[in-house]
CSV table of N, CA and C in Angstrom, one decimal:
chain,number,residue,atom,x,y,z
A,221,ASP,N,-21.0,-268.9,59.6
A,221,ASP,CA,-20.3,-270.0,59.1
A,221,ASP,C,-21.0,-271.2,58.9
A,222,ALA,N,-20.2,-272.3,58.2
A,222,ALA,CA,-21.2,-273.4,57.9
A,222,ALA,C,-21.7,-274.1,59.1
A,223,GLY,N,-21.5,-273.7,60.3
A,223,GLY,CA,-22.2,-274.5,61.4
A,223,GLY,C,-23.3,-273.5,61.9
A,224,GLY,N,-23.4,-272.3,61.0
A,224,GLY,CA,-24.5,-271.5,61.4
A,224,GLY,C,-24.4,-270.4,62.5
A,225,ALA,N,-23.2,-270.1,62.8
A,225,ALA,CA,-22.7,-269.0,63.8
A,225,ALA,C,-22.3,-267.9,63.1
A,226,PHE,N,-22.5,-266.6,63.6
A,226,PHE,CA,-22.1,-265.5,62.9
A,226,PHE,C,-20.8,-265.1,63.9
A,227,TRP,N,-19.8,-264.5,63.0
A,227,TRP,CA,-18.5,-264.2,63.7
A,227,TRP,C,-18.3,-262.7,63.6
A,228,PHE,N,-17.7,-262.0,64.8
A,228,PHE,CA,-17.4,-260.6,64.7
A,228,PHE,C,-16.1,-260.6,65.1
A,229,VAL,N,-15.3,-259.5,64.6
A,229,VAL,CA,-14.2,-259.2,65.0
A,229,VAL,C,-14.0,-257.7,65.9
A,230,SER,N,-13.5,-257.9,67.2
A,230,SER,CA,-13.6,-256.6,68.1
A,230,SER,C,-12.3,-256.5,68.8
A,231,ASP,N,-12.3,-255.2,69.2
A,231,ASP,CA,-11.3,-254.9,70.4
A,231,ASP,C,-11.8,-255.5,71.5
A,232,SER,N,-10.8,-256.1,72.4
A,232,SER,CA,-11.3,-256.7,73.7
A,232,SER,C,-11.6,-255.7,74.8
A,233,ASN,N,-11.4,-254.4,74.5
A,233,ASN,CA,-11.5,-253.3,75.4
A,233,ASN,C,-13.0,-252.5,75.1
A,234,THR,N,-13.9,-253.2,74.8
A,234,THR,CA,-15.1,-252.5,74.4
A,234,THR,C,-16.3,-252.8,75.4
A,235,GLU,N,-17.3,-252.0,75.7
A,235,GLU,CA,-18.3,-252.2,76.5
A,235,GLU,C,-19.0,-253.7,76.1
A,236,LYS,N,-19.2,-253.9,74.7
A,236,LYS,CA,-19.9,-255.2,74.3
A,236,LYS,C,-19.2,-256.4,74.7
A,237,VAL,N,-17.9,-256.4,74.8
A,237,VAL,CA,-17.1,-257.5,75.0
A,237,VAL,C,-17.2,-257.7,76.6
A,238,GLU,N,-17.1,-256.5,77.4
A,238,GLU,CA,-17.3,-256.7,78.7
A,238,GLU,C,-18.6,-257.1,79.1
A,239,ALA,N,-19.8,-256.7,78.3
A,239,ALA,CA,-21.1,-257.4,78.6
A,239,ALA,C,-21.1,-258.9,78.4
A,240,VAL,N,-20.5,-259.3,77.3
A,240,VAL,CA,-20.4,-260.8,77.1
A,240,VAL,C,-19.7,-261.5,78.0
A,241,ARG,N,-18.7,-260.9,78.7
A,241,ARG,CA,-18.1,-261.6,79.8
A,241,ARG,C,-18.9,-262.0,81.0
A,242,THR,N,-20.0,-260.9,81.2
A,242,THR,CA,-21.0,-261.0,82.3
A,242,THR,C,-22.2,-262.0,81.9
A,243,THR,N,-22.8,-261.8,80.7
A,243,THR,CA,-23.9,-262.3,80.2
A,243,THR,C,-23.7,-262.8,78.7
A,244,GLN,N,-23.7,-264.2,78.4
A,244,GLN,CA,-23.4,-264.6,77.2
A,244,GLN,C,-24.5,-264.7,76.3
A,245,ARG,N,-25.7,-264.3,76.6
A,245,ARG,CA,-27.0,-264.3,75.9
A,245,ARG,C,-27.0,-263.0,75.3
A,246,VAL,N,-27.2,-263.0,73.9
A,246,VAL,CA,-27.2,-261.7,73.1
A,246,VAL,C,-28.4,-262.0,72.1
A,247,ASN,N,-28.6,-260.6,71.4
A,247,ASN,CA,-29.4,-260.5,70.4
A,247,ASN,C,-28.9,-259.8,69.2
A,248,LEU,N,-29.4,-260.3,67.9
A,248,LEU,CA,-28.8,-259.7,66.8
A,248,LEU,C,-30.1,-259.2,66.2
A,249,ALA,N,-29.9,-258.1,65.5
A,249,ALA,CA,-31.3,-257.4,64.9
A,249,ALA,C,-30.8,-257.1,63.5
A,250,PHE,N,-31.6,-257.4,62.6
A,250,PHE,CA,-31.6,-257.1,61.1
A,250,PHE,C,-32.8,-256.4,60.6
A,251,SER,N,-32.6,-255.5,59.7
A,251,SER,CA,-33.7,-254.8,59.3
A,251,SER,C,-33.6,-254.3,57.8
A,252,ASP,N,-34.8,-254.1,57.3
A,252,ASP,CA,-34.8,-253.5,55.7
A,252,ASP,C,-36.0,-252.8,55.9
A,253,ALA,N,-36.0,-251.5,56.5
A,253,ALA,CA,-37.2,-250.7,56.9
A,253,ALA,C,-37.9,-250.4,55.5
A,254,ALA,N,-37.4,-250.2,54.4
A,254,ALA,CA,-37.9,-249.9,53.2
A,254,ALA,C,-38.9,-251.2,52.8
A,255,ALA,N,-38.5,-252.3,52.9
A,255,ALA,CA,-39.3,-253.4,52.7
A,255,ALA,C,-40.1,-254.0,53.8
A,256,GLN,N,-39.9,-253.3,54.8
A,256,GLN,CA,-40.5,-253.8,56.2
A,256,GLN,C,-40.2,-255.2,56.6
A,257,ARG,N,-38.9,-255.5,56.5
A,257,ARG,CA,-38.5,-256.8,56.9
A,257,ARG,C,-37.7,-256.9,58.1
A,258,TYR,N,-37.9,-257.3,59.1
A,258,TYR,CA,-37.1,-257.6,60.4
A,258,TYR,C,-36.9,-258.6,60.9
A,259,ILE,N,-35.7,-259.0,61.4
A,259,ILE,CA,-35.4,-260.3,61.9
A,259,ILE,C,-34.7,-260.0,63.3
A,260,SER,N,-35.0,-260.9,64.3
A,260,SER,CA,-34.5,-260.8,65.6
A,260,SER,C,-33.8,-262.2,65.9
A,261,VAL,N,-32.6,-262.3,66.3
A,261,VAL,CA,-32.0,-263.4,66.7
A,261,VAL,C,-31.6,-263.6,67.9
A,262,SER,N,-31.9,-264.5,68.8
A,262,SER,CA,-31.6,-264.6,70.1
A,262,SER,C,-30.3,-265.7,70.1
A,263,ALA,N,-29.2,-265.4,70.7
A,263,ALA,CA,-28.3,-266.3,70.5
A,263,ALA,C,-27.3,-266.3,71.7
A,264,PHE,N,-26.2,-267.2,71.8
A,264,PHE,CA,-25.3,-267.4,72.8
A,264,PHE,C,-23.9,-266.8,72.4
A,265,CYS,N,-23.2,-266.0,72.8
A,265,CYS,CA,-22.0,-265.4,72.3
A,265,CYS,C,-20.7,-266.1,73.2
A,266,GLU,N,-19.8,-266.4,72.5
A,266,GLU,CA,-18.5,-266.9,72.9
A,266,GLU,C,-17.5,-265.8,72.6
A,267,LEU,N,-16.6,-265.6,73.5
A,267,LEU,CA,-15.3,-264.7,73.2
A,267,LEU,C,-14.2,-266.0,72.9
A,268,ARG,N,-13.5,-265.5,71.8
A,268,ARG,CA,-12.6,-266.4,71.2
A,268,ARG,C,-11.1,-265.9,70.9
A,269,ARG,N,-10.0,-266.3,71.4
A,269,ARG,CA,-8.7,-265.8,70.5
A,269,ARG,C,-8.3,-266.8,69.8
A,270,ASP,N,-8.4,-266.8,68.4
A,270,ASP,CA,-8.2,-267.8,67.3
A,270,ASP,C,-7.3,-267.1,66.2
A,271,GLN,N,-6.3,-267.2,66.3
A,271,GLN,CA,-5.3,-266.3,65.0
A,271,GLN,C,-5.7,-266.9,63.7
A,272,ALA,N,-6.0,-268.3,63.6
A,272,ALA,CA,-6.4,-268.7,62.1
A,272,ALA,C,-7.7,-268.2,61.8
A,273,LYS,N,-8.8,-268.2,62.6
A,273,LYS,CA,-10.0,-267.6,62.5
A,273,LYS,C,-10.0,-266.1,62.1
A,274,ALA,N,-9.3,-265.4,63.0
A,274,ALA,CA,-8.9,-264.3,62.7
A,274,ALA,C,-8.3,-263.9,61.4
A,275,ARG,N,-7.5,-264.6,60.8
A,275,ARG,CA,-6.8,-264.3,59.6
A,275,ARG,C,-8.0,-264.4,58.5
A,276,GLU,N,-8.8,-265.5,58.6
A,276,GLU,CA,-9.9,-265.8,57.8
A,276,GLU,C,-10.9,-264.8,57.6
A,277,LEU,N,-11.2,-264.0,58.7
A,277,LEU,CA,-12.2,-263.1,58.9
A,277,LEU,C,-11.7,-261.5,58.5
A,278,TRP,N,-10.2,-261.4,58.7
A,278,TRP,CA,-9.7,-260.2,58.7
A,278,TRP,C,-10.0,-259.3,57.2
A,279,ASN,N,-10.1,-258.1,57.5
A,279,ASN,CA,-10.4,-257.1,56.5
A,279,ASN,C,-9.4,-256.0,56.6
A,280,PRO,N,-8.6,-255.5,56.0
A,280,PRO,CA,-7.7,-254.4,56.0
A,280,PRO,C,-8.3,-253.2,56.8
A,281,ASP,N,-9.6,-252.9,56.5
A,281,ASP,CA,-10.5,-251.9,57.0
A,281,ASP,C,-10.4,-251.8,58.5
A,282,TYR,N,-10.2,-253.0,59.1
A,282,TYR,CA,-10.5,-253.2,60.7
A,282,TYR,C,-9.2,-252.6,61.3
A,283,THR,N,-8.1,-252.1,60.7
A,283,THR,CA,-7.1,-251.3,61.5
A,283,THR,C,-7.7,-250.2,61.8
A,284,SER,N,-8.8,-249.6,61.3
A,284,SER,CA,-9.4,-248.3,61.9
A,284,SER,C,-9.6,-248.6,63.4
A,285,TRP,N,-9.9,-249.7,64.0
A,285,TRP,CA,-10.4,-250.0,65.3
A,285,TRP,C,-9.2,-250.8,66.0
A,286,LEU,N,-8.4,-251.6,65.1
A,286,LEU,CA,-7.4,-252.3,65.7
A,286,LEU,C,-5.9,-251.9,65.1
A,287,LYS,N,-5.3,-251.0,65.6
A,287,LYS,CA,-4.2,-250.5,65.0
A,287,LYS,C,-3.0,-251.3,64.9
A,288,GLY,N,-2.9,-252.4,65.5
A,288,GLY,CA,-1.9,-253.3,65.3
A,288,GLY,C,-2.3,-254.3,64.3
A,289,GLY,N,-3.3,-254.1,63.7
A,289,GLY,CA,-3.8,-255.3,62.7
A,289,GLY,C,-4.0,-256.7,63.2
A,290,LEU,N,-3.7,-257.7,62.5
A,290,LEU,CA,-3.9,-259.0,63.1
A,290,LEU,C,-3.2,-259.2,64.2
A,291,GLY,N,-2.0,-258.7,64.3
A,291,GLY,CA,-1.2,-258.8,65.5
A,291,GLY,C,-1.5,-258.2,67.0
A,292,ASP,N,-2.5,-257.2,66.6
A,292,ASP,CA,-3.0,-256.5,67.8
A,292,ASP,C,-3.5,-257.2,69.0
A,293,PRO,N,-2.9,-257.1,70.2
A,293,PRO,CA,-3.0,-258.0,71.2
A,293,PRO,C,-4.5,-257.7,72.0
A,294,ASN,N,-5.3,-256.9,71.4
A,294,ASN,CA,-6.6,-256.4,71.8
A,294,ASN,C,-7.6,-257.2,71.0
A,295,LEU,N,-7.1,-257.7,69.8
A,295,LEU,CA,-8.1,-258.3,68.8
A,295,LEU,C,-8.8,-259.5,69.6
A,296,ILE,N,-10.1,-259.8,69.5
A,296,ILE,CA,-10.9,-260.9,70.0
A,296,ILE,C,-12.0,-261.0,69.1
A,297,LEU,N,-12.4,-262.4,69.0
A,297,LEU,CA,-13.5,-262.7,68.2
A,297,LEU,C,-14.6,-262.9,69.1
A,298,LEU,N,-15.9,-262.9,68.4
A,298,LEU,CA,-17.2,-263.1,69.0
A,298,LEU,C,-17.8,-264.0,68.2
A,299,ARG,N,-18.1,-265.2,68.7
A,299,ARG,CA,-18.7,-266.4,68.0
A,299,ARG,C,-20.1,-266.3,68.5
A,300,VAL,N,-21.2,-266.1,67.7
A,300,VAL,CA,-22.6,-266.0,68.0
A,300,VAL,C,-23.2,-267.1,67.5
A,301,VAL,N,-23.8,-268.0,68.3
A,301,VAL,CA,-24.6,-269.3,68.0
A,301,VAL,C,-26.0,-269.0,68.2
A,302,VAL,N,-26.7,-269.2,66.9
A,302,VAL,CA,-28.1,-268.8,67.0
A,302,VAL,C,-28.9,-269.9,67.9
A,303,GLN,N,-29.8,-269.4,68.8
A,303,GLN,CA,-30.8,-270.3,69.5
A,303,GLN,C,-32.2,-270.2,69.1
A,304,GLN,N,-32.5,-269.0,68.5
A,304,GLN,CA,-33.9,-268.6,68.3
A,304,GLN,C,-34.0,-267.5,67.2
A,305,ALA,N,-34.7,-267.6,66.2
A,305,ALA,CA,-34.9,-266.6,65.3
A,305,ALA,C,-36.4,-266.3,65.0
A,306,GLU,N,-36.8,-265.0,64.9
A,306,GLU,CA,-38.1,-264.6,64.6
A,306,GLU,C,-38.0,-263.4,63.6
A,307,TYR,N,-39.3,-263.3,62.8
A,307,TYR,CA,-39.2,-262.3,61.9
A,307,TYR,C,-40.5,-261.4,61.8
A,308,TRP,N,-40.6,-260.3,61.4
A,308,TRP,CA,-41.8,-259.6,61.4
A,308,TRP,C,-42.7,-259.8,60.4
A,309,GLU,N,-43.8,-260.3,60.7
A,309,GLU,CA,-44.8,-260.8,59.6
A,309,GLU,C,-46.0,-259.6,59.7
A,310,ALA,N,-45.6,-258.7,58.5
A,310,ALA,CA,-46.3,-257.4,58.4
A,310,ALA,C,-47.9,-257.8,58.3
A,311,SER,N,-48.2,-259.0,57.6
A,311,SER,CA,-49.9,-259.1,57.4
A,311,SER,C,-50.4,-259.4,58.8
A,312,LEU,N,-49.7,-259.9,59.8
A,312,LEU,CA,-50.1,-260.3,61.2
A,312,LEU,C,-50.0,-259.1,62.2
A,313,GLY,N,-48.8,-258.3,62.0
A,313,GLY,CA,-48.4,-257.2,62.6
A,313,GLY,C,-47.8,-257.7,64.0
A,314,ARG,N,-47.0,-258.7,63.8
A,314,ARG,CA,-46.3,-259.1,65.1
A,314,ARG,C,-45.0,-260.0,64.6
A,315,MET,N,-44.2,-260.3,65.4
A,315,MET,CA,-43.0,-261.1,65.3
A,315,MET,C,-43.5,-262.6,65.2
A,316,VAL,N,-43.0,-263.6,64.5
A,316,VAL,CA,-43.2,-265.0,64.6
A,316,VAL,C,-42.1,-265.8,64.4
A,317,GLU,N,-42.0,-267.0,64.9
A,317,GLU,CA,-40.7,-267.7,64.7
A,317,GLU,C,-40.7,-268.0,63.5
A,318,LEU,N,-39.3,-267.9,62.9
A,318,LEU,CA,-39.0,-268.5,61.7
A,318,LEU,C,-39.2,-269.9,61.5
A,319,PRO,N,-40.2,-270.4,60.4
A,319,PRO,CA,-40.6,-271.6,60.3
A,319,PRO,C,-39.3,-272.5,59.7
A,320,GLY,N,-39.5,-273.8,60.2
A,320,GLY,CA,-38.4,-274.7,60.1
A,320,GLY,C,-37.1,-274.5,60.7
A,321,PHE,N,-36.9,-273.5,61.7
A,321,PHE,CA,-35.8,-273.1,62.3
A,321,PHE,C,-35.6,-274.2,63.5
A,322,ASN,N,-34.3,-274.8,63.3
A,322,ASN,CA,-34.1,-275.9,64.3
A,322,ASN,C,-32.6,-275.6,64.8
A,323,PRO,N,-32.7,-274.9,66.1
A,323,PRO,CA,-31.3,-274.7,66.7
A,323,PRO,C,-30.5,-276.0,66.9
A,324,ALA,N,-30.9,-277.1,67.0
A,324,ALA,CA,-30.2,-278.3,67.2
A,324,ALA,C,-29.3,-278.6,65.9
A,325,ALA,N,-29.9,-278.1,64.7
A,325,ALA,CA,-29.3,-278.4,63.4
A,325,ALA,C,-28.0,-277.5,63.3
A,326,ILE,N,-28.0,-276.4,64.3
A,326,ILE,CA,-26.8,-275.7,64.0
A,326,ILE,C,-25.7,-276.0,65.0
A,327,GLY,N,-24.5,-276.4,64.4
A,327,GLY,CA,-23.3,-277.0,65.2
A,327,GLY,C,-23.1,-276.2,66.5
C-alpha cells in the first residue's frame, strides 16, 4: 500500500494466522530463479478485521478459500509492515541489505 505494507486476505482458521497470533515477526520471500533474483523481507504482521479494506482487496477468486465471500465470518486480513529487506547479489554470492531502504520512512 502507499505506506509500504503488504496486505493478504486469509481464512482466520489457518496455521499461518495461528502462528501470527503467537509471533508477529514474519518473512516474505520473492524469487525469480531464471534471473537469479531473490528478495527476503523481514516484517511485522498484524491481524486485522477491516471490512472497508477487505472490499478494496477482494477478488472473486477468493471464494475458493472463503465460501461466504466478503461476508465470511472467517475472513481476516494480514497487514505486513516491512522492517528490513535484503536481496541476493549474484556477483558477491550473498545477501545484502537493500540500499537506501529506510523502515522509518514506511508508515
